[in-house]
Amino acid sequence: MKNEKCTARRWMKVISLSFIIFHLSFSEAPAQVRFGVKGGFQLASMQFNSDDLRRSNRMGFFIGPSLKIGLPLTGLNVDASLLYDQRDLRVQGETFRQQSLVFMGDMRCGVGIGEALGIFLLGGPQFSFNVGDDVSHWFAADGELHQFSLQETMLSFNFGAGVTLARHFEAALRYNIPVGKTADFTWGELSDELLQQTWHHAKTRTNAWSVSVTYYF
């Protein structure tokens, strides 16, 4: 019952935040606002604070609506996107699927090269809300009990660059850096009485490279 209440509260927060963001975007939208769809792929790299754990890179994808808001200063734009993000994480031979609802807000500065081409730099915060399983348990081949716990919410920052093609298409390369830990990993051995004898703890941060393509209507 407690987990159900926590899940319900989390969904209410996500829905409320999403409504506020898009309501403000449309209600205050000047003539420079353009609506589009963003999608892409990412390569996530987990970094543990323990040398005993193996690391590996895993692919993921994201997709969702996007707004580009032009500012009065020439060359400055705000890119606000609400995305469904799915990535696979691998820990000690076990693969997990992380599913998140992501709000990405980038400030962009760019210049045009002719009428059909532009380049820009970008940077800004990203807020992620976990909408999949938070905790996973399993027994390893040696009998150790493993537990992997994802953060329910995560703040990170994006930095990158991109190009604009023919006014309707944009492609960007981003590097995402989390603030704080992404997850906790705990493992240990159980006695015959099912009492924990030894716990080991490790924290992980997940950095990610991503390539996105956006089509603006």
JSON list of C-alpha atoms in Angstrom, two decimals:
[
{"chain": "A", "resi": 1, "resn": "MET", "atom": "CA", "xyz": [0.00, 0.00, 0.00]},
{"chain": "A", "resi": 2, "resn": "LYS", "atom": "CA", "xyz": [2.86, 2.35, 0.83]},
{"chain": "A", "resi": 3, "resn": "ASN", "atom": "CA", "xyz": [4.53, 1.71, -2.54]},
{"chain": "A", "resi": 4, "resn": "GLU", "atom": "CA", "xyz": [1.22, 2.33, -4.34]},
{"chain": "A", "resi": 5, "resn": "LYS", "atom": "CA", "xyz": [0.79, 5.68, -2.56]},
{"chain": "A", "resi": 6, "resn": "CYS", "atom": "CA", "xyz": [4.37, 6.70, -3.42]},
{"chain": "A", "resi": 7, "resn": "THR", "atom": "CA", "xyz": [3.81, 5.73, -7.06]},
{"chain": "A", "resi": 8, "resn": "ALA", "atom": "CA", "xyz": [0.56, 7.71, -7.20]},
{"chain": "A", "resi": 9, "resn": "ARG", "atom": "CA", "xyz": [2.21, 10.80, -5.70]},
{"chain": "A", "resi": 10, "resn": "ARG", "atom": "CA", "xyz": [5.09, 10.52, -8.16]},
{"chain": "A", "resi": 11, "resn": "TRP", "atom": "CA", "xyz": [2.75, 10.33, -11.15]},
{"chain": "A", "resi": 12, "resn": "MET", "atom": "CA", "xyz": [0.76, 13.33, -9.85]},
{"chain": "A", "resi": 13, "resn": "LYS", "atom": "CA", "xyz": [3.98, 15.34, -9.63]},
{"chain": "A", "resi": 14, "resn": "VAL", "atom": "CA", "xyz": [5.00, 14.36, -13.17]},
{"chain": "A", "resi": 15, "resn": "ILE", "atom": "CA", "xyz": [1.57, 15.15, -14.63]},
{"chain": "A", "resi": 16, "resn": "SER", "atom": "CA", "xyz": [1.32, 18.47, -12.79]},
{"chain": "A", "resi": 17, "resn": "LEU", "atom": "CA", "xyz": [4.81, 19.56, -13.87]},
{"chain": "A", "resi": 18, "resn": "SER", "atom": "CA", "xyz": [4.13, 18.59, -17.48]},
{"chain": "A", "resi": 19, "resn": "PHE", "atom": "CA", "xyz": [0.84, 20.53, -17.50]},
{"chain": "A", "resi": 20, "resn": "ILE", "atom": "CA", "xyz": [2.44, 23.65, -16.02]},
{"chain": "A", "resi": 21, "resn": "ILE", "atom": "CA", "xyz": [5.35, 23.60, -18.47]},
{"chain": "A", "resi": 22, "resn": "PHE", "atom": "CA", "xyz": [3.20, 23.30, -21.58]},
{"chain": "A", "resi": 23, "resn": "HIS", "atom": "CA", "xyz": [0.55, 25.69, -20.29]},
{"chain": "A", "resi": 24, "resn": "LEU", "atom": "CA", "xyz": [3.15, 28.40, -19.69]},
{"chain": "A", "resi": 25, "resn": "SER", "atom": "CA", "xyz": [4.84, 27.69, -23.01]},
{"chain": "A", "resi": 26, "resn": "PHE", "atom": "CA", "xyz": [1.65, 28.12, -25.04]},
{"chain": "A", "resi": 27, "resn": "SER", "atom": "CA", "xyz": [0.06, 30.91, -22.99]},
{"chain": "A", "resi": 28, "resn": "GLU", "atom": "CA", "xyz": [3.16, 33.10, -23.21]},
{"chain": "A", "resi": 29, "resn": "ALA", "atom": "CA", "xyz": [4.20, 32.01, -26.69]},
{"chain": "A", "resi": 30, "resn": "PRO", "atom": "CA", "xyz": [5.33, 34.82, -28.99]},
{"chain": "A", "resi": 31, "resn": "ALA", "atom": "CA", "xyz": [5.39, 34.60, -32.77]},
{"chain": "A", "resi": 32, "resn": "GLN", "atom": "CA", "xyz": [8.84, 32.94, -32.68]},
{"chain": "A", "resi": 33, "resn": "VAL", "atom": "CA", "xyz": [7.56, 29.72, -31.07]},
{"chain": "A", "resi": 34, "resn": "ARG", "atom": "CA", "xyz": [7.77, 26.58, -33.19]},
{"chain": "A", "resi": 35, "resn": "PHE", "atom": "CA", "xyz": [6.45, 23.15, -32.33]},
{"chain": "A", "resi": 36, "resn": "GLY", "atom": "CA", "xyz": [8.26, 19.95, -33.27]},
{"chain": "A", "resi": 37, "resn": "VAL", "atom": "CA", "xyz": [9.06, 16.33, -32.49]},
{"chain": "A", "resi": 38, "resn": "LYS", "atom": "CA", "xyz": [12.45, 15.25, -31.09]},
{"chain": "A", "resi": 39, "resn": "GLY", "atom": "CA", "xyz": [13.92, 11.75, -31.13]},
{"chain": "A", "resi": 40, "resn": "GLY", "atom": "CA", "xyz": [17.29, 10.13, -30.89]},
{"chain": "A", "resi": 41, "resn": "PHE", "atom": "CA", "xyz": [19.68, 7.59, -29.42]},
{"chain": "A", "resi": 42, "resn": "GLN", "atom": "CA", "xyz": [22.07, 7.67, -26.48]},
{"chain": "A", "resi": 43, "resn": "LEU", "atom": "CA", "xyz": [25.04, 5.76, -25.12]},
{"chain": "A", "resi": 44, "resn": "ALA", "atom": "CA", "xyz": [25.01, 5.55, -21.31]},
{"chain": "A", "resi": 45, "resn": "SER", "atom": "CA", "xyz": [28.14, 4.84, -19.26]},
{"chain": "A", "resi": 46, "resn": "MET", "atom": "CA", "xyz": [27.84, 3.82, -15.59]},
{"chain": "A", "resi": 47, "resn": "GLN", "atom": "CA", "xyz": [30.66, 4.82, -13.24]},
{"chain": "A", "resi": 48, "resn": "PHE", "atom": "CA", "xyz": [30.86, 3.11, -9.83]},
{"chain": "A", "resi": 49, "resn": "ASN", "atom": "CA", "xyz": [32.76, 4.30, -6.78]},
{"chain": "A", "resi": 50, "resn": "SER", "atom": "CA", "xyz": [34.02, 0.73, -6.31]},
{"chain": "A", "resi": 51, "resn": "ASP", "atom": "CA", "xyz": [36.78, -0.99, -8.30]},
{"chain": "A", "resi": 52, "resn": "ASP", "atom": "CA", "xyz": [35.12, -4.38, -7.69]},
{"chain": "A", "resi": 53, "resn": "LEU", "atom": "CA", "xyz": [32.29, -3.72, -10.14]},
{"chain": "A", "resi": 54, "resn": "ARG", "atom": "CA", "xyz": [32.46, -4.09, -13.91]},
{"chain": "A", "resi": 55, "resn": "ARG", "atom": "CA", "xyz": [31.34, -1.23, -16.14]},
{"chain": "A", "resi": 56, "resn": "SER", "atom": "CA", "xyz": [29.77, -1.41, -19.58]},
{"chain": "A", "resi": 57, "resn": "ASN", "atom": "CA", "xyz": [28.13, 0.98, -22.02]},
{"chain": "A", "resi": 58, "resn": "ARG", "atom": "CA", "xyz": [24.50, 0.52, -23.11]},
{"chain": "A", "resi": 59, "resn": "MET", "atom": "CA", "xyz": [22.30, 2.05, -25.78]},
{"chain": "A", "resi": 60, "resn": "GLY", "atom": "CA", "xyz": [18.92, 3.74, -25.30]},
{"chain": "A", "resi": 61, "resn": "PHE", "atom": "CA", "xyz": [16.47, 6.00, -27.10]},
{"chain": "A", "resi": 62, "resn": "PHE", "atom": "CA", "xyz": [14.15, 8.95, -26.44]},
{"chain": "A", "resi": 63, "resn": "ILE", "atom": "CA", "xyz": [11.24, 10.63, -28.22]},
{"chain": "A", "resi": 64, "resn": "GLY", "atom": "CA", "xyz": [8.68, 13.35, -27.54]},
{"chain": "A", "resi": 65, "resn": "PRO", "atom": "CA", "xyz": [7.34, 16.86, -28.33]},
{"chain": "A", "resi": 66, "resn": "SER", "atom": "CA", "xyz": [9.61, 19.90, -28.43]},
{"chain": "A", "resi": 67, "resn": "LEU", "atom": "CA", "xyz": [9.18, 23.69, -28.45]},
{"chain": "A", "resi": 68, "resn": "LYS", "atom": "CA", "xyz": [11.71, 26.19, -29.79]},
{"chain": "A", "resi": 69, "resn": "ILE", "atom": "CA", "xyz": [11.16, 29.69, -28.42]},
{"chain": "A", "resi": 70, "resn": "GLY", "atom": "CA", "xyz": [12.99, 32.57, -30.06]},
{"chain": "A", "resi": 71, "resn": "LEU", "atom": "CA", "xyz": [14.22, 35.34, -27.72]},
{"chain": "A", "resi": 72, "resn": "PRO", "atom": "CA", "xyz": [14.43, 39.05, -28.57]},
{"chain": "A", "resi": 73, "resn": "LEU", "atom": "CA", "xyz": [18.23, 38.89, -28.71]},
{"chain": "A", "resi": 74, "resn": "THR", "atom": "CA", "xyz": [19.43, 37.70, -32.10]},
{"chain": "A", "resi": 75, "resn": "GLY", "atom": "CA", "xyz": [20.77, 34.15, -32.14]},
{"chain": "A", "resi": 76, "resn": "LEU", "atom": "CA", "xyz": [19.32, 33.10, -28.76]},
{"chain": "A", "resi": 77, "resn": "ASN", "atom": "CA", "xyz": [16.66, 30.41, -28.41]},
{"chain": "A", "resi": 78, "resn": "VAL", "atom": "CA", "xyz": [15.18, 28.19, -25.72]},
{"chain": "A", "resi": 79, "resn": "ASP", "atom": "CA", "xyz": [14.55, 24.53, -26.55]},
{"chain": "A", "resi": 80, "resn": "ALA", "atom": "CA", "xyz": [12.02, 22.87, -24.20]},
{"chain": "A", "resi": 81, "resn": "SER", "atom": "CA", "xyz": [11.25, 19.17, -24.67]},
{"chain": "A", "resi": 82, "resn": "LEU", "atom": "CA", "xyz": [9.17, 16.58, -22.83]},
{"chain": "A", "resi": 83, "resn": "LEU", "atom": "CA", "xyz": [10.58, 13.13, -23.67]},
{"chain": "A", "resi": 84, "resn": "TYR", "atom": "CA", "xyz": [10.04, 9.47, -22.95]},
{"chain": "A", "resi": 85, "resn": "ASP", "atom": "CA", "xyz": [13.52, 8.07, -22.25]},
{"chain": "A", "resi": 86, "resn": "GLN", "atom": "CA", "xyz": [14.38, 4.36, -22.20]},
{"chain": "A", "resi": 87, "resn": "ARG", "atom": "CA", "xyz": [17.83, 2.92, -21.62]},
{"chain": "A", "resi": 88, "resn": "ASP", "atom": "CA", "xyz": [19.34, -0.42, -20.59]},
{"chain": "A", "resi": 89, "resn": "LEU", "atom": "CA", "xyz": [21.80, -0.58, -17.68]},
{"chain": "A", "resi": 90, "resn": "ARG", "atom": "CA", "xyz": [24.03, -3.58, -17.00]},
{"chain": "A", "resi": 91, "resn": "VAL", "atom": "CA", "xyz": [25.33, -4.36, -13.51]},
{"chain": "A", "resi": 92, "resn": "GLN", "atom": "CA", "xyz": [27.40, -7.45, -12.68]},
{"chain": "A", "resi": 93, "resn": "GLY", "atom": "CA", "xyz": [26.03, -9.39, -15.65]},
{"chain": "A", "resi": 94, "resn": "GLU", "atom": "CA", "xyz": [22.39, -8.36, -15.10]},
{"chain": "A", "resi": 95, "resn": "THR", "atom": "CA", "xyz": [20.59, -5.98, -17.48]},
{"chain": "A", "resi": 96, "resn": "PHE", "atom": "CA", "xyz": [17.92, -3.53, -16.29]},
{"chain": "A", "resi": 97, "resn": "ARG", "atom": "CA", "xyz": [15.57, -1.29, -18.22]},
{"chain": "A", "resi": 98, "resn": "GLN", "atom": "CA", "xyz": [15.33, 2.29, -16.96]},
{"chain": "A", "resi": 99, "resn": "GLN", "atom": "CA", "xyz": [12.24, 4.20, -18.12]},
{"chain": "A", "resi": 100, "resn": "SER", "atom": "CA", "xyz": [11.93, 7.92, -17.44]},
{"chain": "A", "resi": 101, "resn": "LEU", "atom": "CA", "xyz": [9.87, 10.97, -18.28]},
{"chain": "A", "resi": 102, "resn": "VAL", "atom": "CA", "xyz": [12.36, 13.74, -19.02]},
{"chain": "A", "resi": 103, "resn": "PHE", "atom": "CA", "xyz": [11.98, 17.51, -19.20]},
{"chain": "A", "resi": 104, "resn": "MET", "atom": "CA", "xyz": [14.91, 19.04, -21.08]},
{"chain": "A", "resi": 105, "resn": "GLY", "atom": "CA", "xyz": [15.44, 22.81, -21.20]},
{"chain": "A", "resi": 106, "resn": "ASP", "atom": "CA", "xyz": [18.35, 24.10, -23.29]},
{"chain": "A", "resi": 107, "resn": "MET", "atom": "CA", "xyz": [19.51, 27.67, -23.84]},
{"chain": "A", "resi": 108, "resn": "ARG", "atom": "CA", "xyz": [20.98, 27.96, -27.31]},
{"chain": "A", "resi": 109, "resn": "CYS", "atom": "CA", "xyz": [23.21, 30.48, -29.04]},
{"chain": "A", "resi": 110, "resn": "GLY", "atom": "CA", "xyz": [23.71, 30.21, -32.78]},
{"chain": "A", "resi": 111, "resn": "VAL", "atom": "CA", "xyz": [24.49, 31.87, -36.07]},
{"chain": "A", "resi": 112, "resn": "GLY", "atom": "CA", "xyz": [23.14, 31.38, -39.56]},
{"chain": "A", "resi": 113, "resn": "ILE", "atom": "CA", "xyz": [25.27, 30.42, -42.53]},
{"chain": "A", "resi": 114, "resn": "GLY", "atom": "CA", "xyz": [23.17, 31.42, -45.48]},
{"chain": "A", "resi": 115, "resn": "GLU", "atom": "CA", "xyz": [19.43, 30.81, -45.48]},
{"chain": "A", "resi": 116, "resn": "ALA", "atom": "CA", "xyz": [19.43, 27.03, -45.14]},
{"chain": "A", "resi": 117, "resn": "LEU", "atom": "CA", "xyz": [22.17, 26.29, -42.59]},
{"chain": "A", "resi": 118, "resn": "GLY", "atom": "CA", "xyz": [22.89, 27.33, -39.01]},
{"chain": "A", "resi": 119, "resn": "ILE", "atom": "CA", "xyz": [25.10, 26.17, -36.14]},
{"chain": "A", "resi": 120, "resn": "PHE", "atom": "CA", "xyz": [24.54, 26.55, -32.41]},
{"chain": "A", "resi": 121, "resn": "LEU", "atom": "CA", "xyz": [25.90, 25.74, -28.96]},
{"chain": "A", "resi": 122, "resn": "LEU", "atom": "CA", "xyz": [23.55, 24.57, -26.21]},
{"chain": "A", "resi": 123, "resn": "GLY", "atom": "CA", "xyz": [23.44, 23.97, -22.49]},
{"chain": "A", "resi": 124, "resn": "GLY", "atom": "CA", "xyz": [20.82, 23.57, -19.80]},
{"chain": "A", "resi": 125, "resn": "PRO", "atom": "CA", "xyz": [19.21, 21.45, -17.08]},
{"chain": "A", "resi": 126, "resn": "GLN", "atom": "CA", "xyz": [17.40, 18.16, -17.44]},
{"chain": "A", "resi": 127, "resn": "PHE", "atom": "CA", "xyz": [14.89, 16.78, -14.94]},
{"chain": "A", "resi": 128, "resn": "SER", "atom": "CA", "xyz": [14.17, 13.03, -15.04]},
{"chain": "A", "resi": 129, "resn": "PHE", "atom": "CA", "xyz": [11.32, 11.19, -13.31]},
{"chain": "A", "resi": 130, "resn": "ASN", "atom": "CA", "xyz": [11.55, 7.41, -13.10]},
{"chain": "A", "resi": 131, "resn": "VAL", "atom": "CA", "xyz": [8.33, 5.75, -14.36]},
{"chain": "A", "resi": 132, "resn": "GLY", "atom": "CA", "xyz": [9.59, 2.16, -14.35]},
{"chain": "A", "resi": 133, "resn": "ASP", "atom": "CA", "xyz": [10.74, -0.20, -11.60]},
{"chain": "A", "resi": 134, "resn": "ASP", "atom": "CA", "xyz": [12.78, 1.48, -8.84]},
{"chain": "A", "resi": 135, "resn": "VAL", "atom": "CA", "xyz": [14.31, -1.59, -7.19]},
{"chain": "A", "resi": 136, "resn": "SER", "atom": "CA", "xyz": [15.49, -4.96, -8.56]},
{"chain": "A", "resi": 137, "resn": "HIS", "atom": "CA", "xyz": [16.70, -8.03, -6.61]},
{"chain": "A", "resi": 138, "resn": "TRP", "atom": "CA", "xyz": [18.45, -11.16, -7.86]},
{"chain": "A", "resi": 139, "resn": "PHE", "atom": "CA", "xyz": [20.82, -13.93, -6.78]},
{"chain": "A", "resi": 140, "resn": "ALA", "atom": "CA", "xyz": [24.14, -14.19, -8.57]},
{"chain": "A", "resi": 141, "resn": "ALA", "atom": "CA", "xyz": [25.70, -17.50, -9.62]},
{"chain": "A", "resi": 142, "resn": "ASP", "atom": "CA", "xyz": [27.83, -17.54, -6.44]},
{"chain": "A", "resi": 143, "resn": "GLY", "atom": "CA", "xyz": [24.73, -17.18, -4.26]},
{"chain": "A", "resi": 144, "resn": "GLU", "atom": "CA", "xyz": [25.19, -13.50, -3.41]},
{"chain": "A", "resi": 145, "resn": "LEU", "atom": "CA", "xyz": [22.08, -11.39, -3.06]},
{"chain": "A", "resi": 146, "resn": "HIS", "atom": "CA", "xyz": [22.18, -8.27, -5.29]},
{"chain": "A", "resi": 147, "resn": "GLN", "atom": "CA", "xyz": [19.97, -5.18, -5.08]},
{"chain": "A", "resi": 148, "resn": "PHE", "atom": "CA", "xyz": [19.96, -2.28, -7.56]},
{"chain": "A", "resi": 149, "resn": "SER", "atom": "CA", "xyz": [17.96, 0.85, -6.59]},
{"chain": "A", "resi": 150, "resn": "LEU", "atom": "CA", "xyz": [17.37, 3.74, -9.02]},
{"chain": "A", "resi": 151, "resn": "GLN", "atom": "CA", "xyz": [16.74, 7.31, -7.93]},
{"chain": "A", "resi": 152, "resn": "GLU", "atom": "CA", "xyz": [13.10, 8.35, -8.43]},
{"chain": "A", "resi": 153, "resn": "THR", "atom": "CA", "xyz": [14.08, 11.85, -9.59]},
{"chain": "A", "resi": 154, "resn": "MET", "atom": "CA", "xyz": [17.32, 13.10, -11.09]},
{"chain": "A", "resi": 155, "resn": "LEU", "atom": "CA", "xyz": [18.80, 16.47, -11.98]},
{"chain": "A", "resi": 156, "resn": "SER", "atom": "CA", "xyz": [21.46, 16.62, -14.68]},
{"chain": "A", "resi": 157, "resn": "PHE", "atom": "CA", "xyz": [22.91, 19.08, -17.19]},
{"chain": "A", "resi": 158, "resn": "ASN", "atom": "CA", "xyz": [23.35, 18.91, -20.95]},
{"chain": "A", "resi": 159, "resn": "PHE", "atom": "CA", "xyz": [26.13, 20.49, -23.01]},
{"chain": "A", "resi": 160, "resn": "GLY", "atom": "CA", "xyz": [26.58, 20.22, -26.74]},
{"chain": "A", "resi": 161, "resn": "ALA", "atom": "CA", "xyz": [26.26, 21.63, -30.24]},
{"chain": "A", "resi": 162, "resn": "GLY", "atom": "CA", "xyz": [24.11, 21.21, -33.30]},
{"chain": "A", "resi": 163, "resn": "VAL", "atom": "CA", "xyz": [23.14, 22.29, -36.79]},
{"chain": "A", "resi": 164, "resn": "THR", "atom": "CA", "xyz": [19.93, 23.60, -38.36]},
{"chain": "A", "resi": 165, "resn": "LEU", "atom": "CA", "xyz": [19.01, 22.46, -41.86]},
{"chain": "A", "resi": 166, "resn": "ALA", "atom": "CA", "xyz": [16.42, 24.13, -44.10]},
{"chain": "A", "resi": 167, "resn": "ARG", "atom": "CA", "xyz": [14.55, 25.61, -41.09]},
{"chain": "A", "resi": 168, "resn": "HIS", "atom": "CA", "xyz": [12.65, 22.40, -40.36]},
{"chain": "A", "resi": 169, "resn": "PHE", "atom": "CA", "xyz": [15.41, 19.98, -39.29]},
{"chain": "A", "resi": 170, "resn": "GLU", "atom": "CA", "xyz": [17.89, 20.12, -36.45]},
{"chain": "A", "resi": 171, "resn": "ALA", "atom": "CA", "xyz": [20.53, 17.64, -35.35]},
{"chain": "A", "resi": 172, "resn": "ALA", "atom": "CA", "xyz": [22.40, 17.94, -32.04]},
{"chain": "A", "resi": 173, "resn": "LEU", "atom": "CA", "xyz": [25.08, 16.13, -30.05]},
{"chain": "A", "resi": 174, "resn": "ARG", "atom": "CA", "xyz": [24.74, 16.33, -26.24]},
{"chain": "A", "resi": 175, "resn": "TYR", "atom": "CA", "xyz": [26.74, 15.17, -23.24]},
{"chain": "A", "resi": 176, "resn": "ASN", "atom": "CA", "xyz": [24.67, 14.65, -20.10]},
{"chain": "A", "resi": 177, "resn": "ILE", "atom": "CA", "xyz": [26.24, 14.95, -16.63]},
{"chain": "A", "resi": 178, "resn": "PRO", "atom": "CA", "xyz": [24.17, 13.99, -13.55]},
{"chain": "A", "resi": 179, "resn": "VAL", "atom": "CA", "xyz": [24.17, 15.92, -10.27]},
{"chain": "A", "resi": 180, "resn": "GLY", "atom": "CA", "xyz": [24.66, 13.37, -7.52]},
{"chain": "A", "resi": 181, "resn": "LYS", "atom": "CA", "xyz": [24.19, 9.61, -7.74]},
{"chain": "A", "resi": 182, "resn": "THR", "atom": "CA", "xyz": [22.01, 7.78, -10.26]},
{"chain": "A", "resi": 183, "resn": "ALA", "atom": "CA", "xyz": [21.52, 4.57, -8.26]},
{"chain": "A", "resi": 184, "resn": "ASP", "atom": "CA", "xyz": [22.69, 2.44, -5.33]},
{"chain": "A", "resi": 185, "resn": "PHE", "atom": "CA", "xyz": [24.02, -1.09, -5.68]},
{"chain": "A", "resi": 186, "resn": "THR", "atom": "CA", "xyz": [24.14, -3.45, -2.67]},
{"chain": "A", "resi": 187, "resn": "TRP", "atom": "CA", "xyz": [25.39, -7.03, -2.60]},
{"chain": "A", "resi": 188, "resn": "GLY", "atom": "CA", "xyz": [26.38, -9.64, -0.04]},
{"chain": "A", "resi": 189, "resn": "GLU", "atom": "CA", "xyz": [26.14, -13.22, 1.20]},
{"chain": "A", "resi": 190, "resn": "LEU", "atom": "CA", "xyz": [23.26, -14.81, 3.07]},
{"chain": "A", "resi": 191, "resn": "SER", "atom": "CA", "xyz": [23.63, -17.37, 5.85]},
{"chain": "A", "resi": 192, "resn": "ASP", "atom": "CA", "xyz": [21.58, -20.55, 6.10]},
{"chain": "A", "resi": 193, "resn": "GLU", "atom": "CA", "xyz": [19.22, -18.70, 8.44]},
{"chain": "A", "resi": 194, "resn": "LEU", "atom": "CA", "xyz": [18.65, -16.08, 5.70]},
{"chain": "A", "resi": 195, "resn": "LEU", "atom": "CA", "xyz": [20.34, -13.42, 7.82]},
{"chain": "A", "resi": 196, "resn": "GLN", "atom": "CA", "xyz": [22.64, -10.99, 6.07]},
{"chain": "A", "resi": 197, "resn": "GLN", "atom": "CA", "xyz": [26.26, -11.57, 7.05]},
{"chain": "A", "resi": 198, "resn": "THR", "atom": "CA", "xyz": [28.11, -9.04, 4.91]},
{"chain": "A", "resi": 199, "resn": "TRP", "atom": "CA", "xyz": [26.85, -6.02, 2.99]},
{"chain": "A", "resi": 200, "resn": "HIS", "atom": "CA", "xyz": [28.78, -4.17, 0.32]},
{"chain": "A", "resi": 201, "resn": "HIS", "atom": "CA", "xyz": [27.58, -0.83, -1.02]},
{"chain": "A", "resi": 202, "resn": "ALA", "atom": "CA", "xyz": [28.40, 1.18, -4.13]},
{"chain": "A", "resi": 203, "resn": "LYS", "atom": "CA", "xyz": [26.99, 4.29, -5.76]},
{"chain": "A", "resi": 204, "resn": "THR", "atom": "CA", "xyz": [26.85, 4.93, -9.48]},
{"chain": "A", "resi": 205, "resn": "ARG", "atom": "CA", "xyz": [26.67, 7.95, -11.76]},
{"chain": "A", "resi": 206, "resn": "THR", "atom": "CA", "xyz": [25.48, 7.49, -15.34]},
{"chain": "A", "resi": 207, "resn": "ASN", "atom": "CA", "xyz": [26.85, 9.88, -17.94]},
{"chain": "A", "resi": 208, "resn": "ALA", "atom": "CA", "xyz": [25.49, 9.72, -21.47]},
{"chain": "A", "resi": 209, "resn": "TRP", "atom": "CA", "xyz": [26.24, 10.87, -25.01]},
{"chain": "A", "resi": 210, "resn": "SER", "atom": "CA", "xyz": [23.18, 11.41, -27.19]},
{"chain": "A", "resi": 211, "resn": "VAL", "atom": "CA", "xyz": [22.40, 12.28, -30.78]},
{"chain": "A", "resi": 212, "resn": "SER", "atom": "CA", "xyz": [19.00, 13.85, -31.47]},
{"chain": "A", "resi": 213, "resn": "VAL", "atom": "CA", "xyz": [17.06, 14.90, -34.55]},
{"chain": "A", "resi": 214, "resn": "THR", "atom": "CA", "xyz": [14.16, 17.37, -34.33]},
{"chain": "A", "resi": 215, "resn": "TYR", "atom": "CA", "xyz": [11.59, 18.19, -36.99]},
{"chain": "A", "resi": 216, "resn": "TYR", "atom": "CA", "xyz": [9.80, 21.55, -36.57]},
{"chain": "A", "resi": 217, "resn": "PHE", "atom": "CA", "xyz": [6.47, 22.08, -38.29]}
]
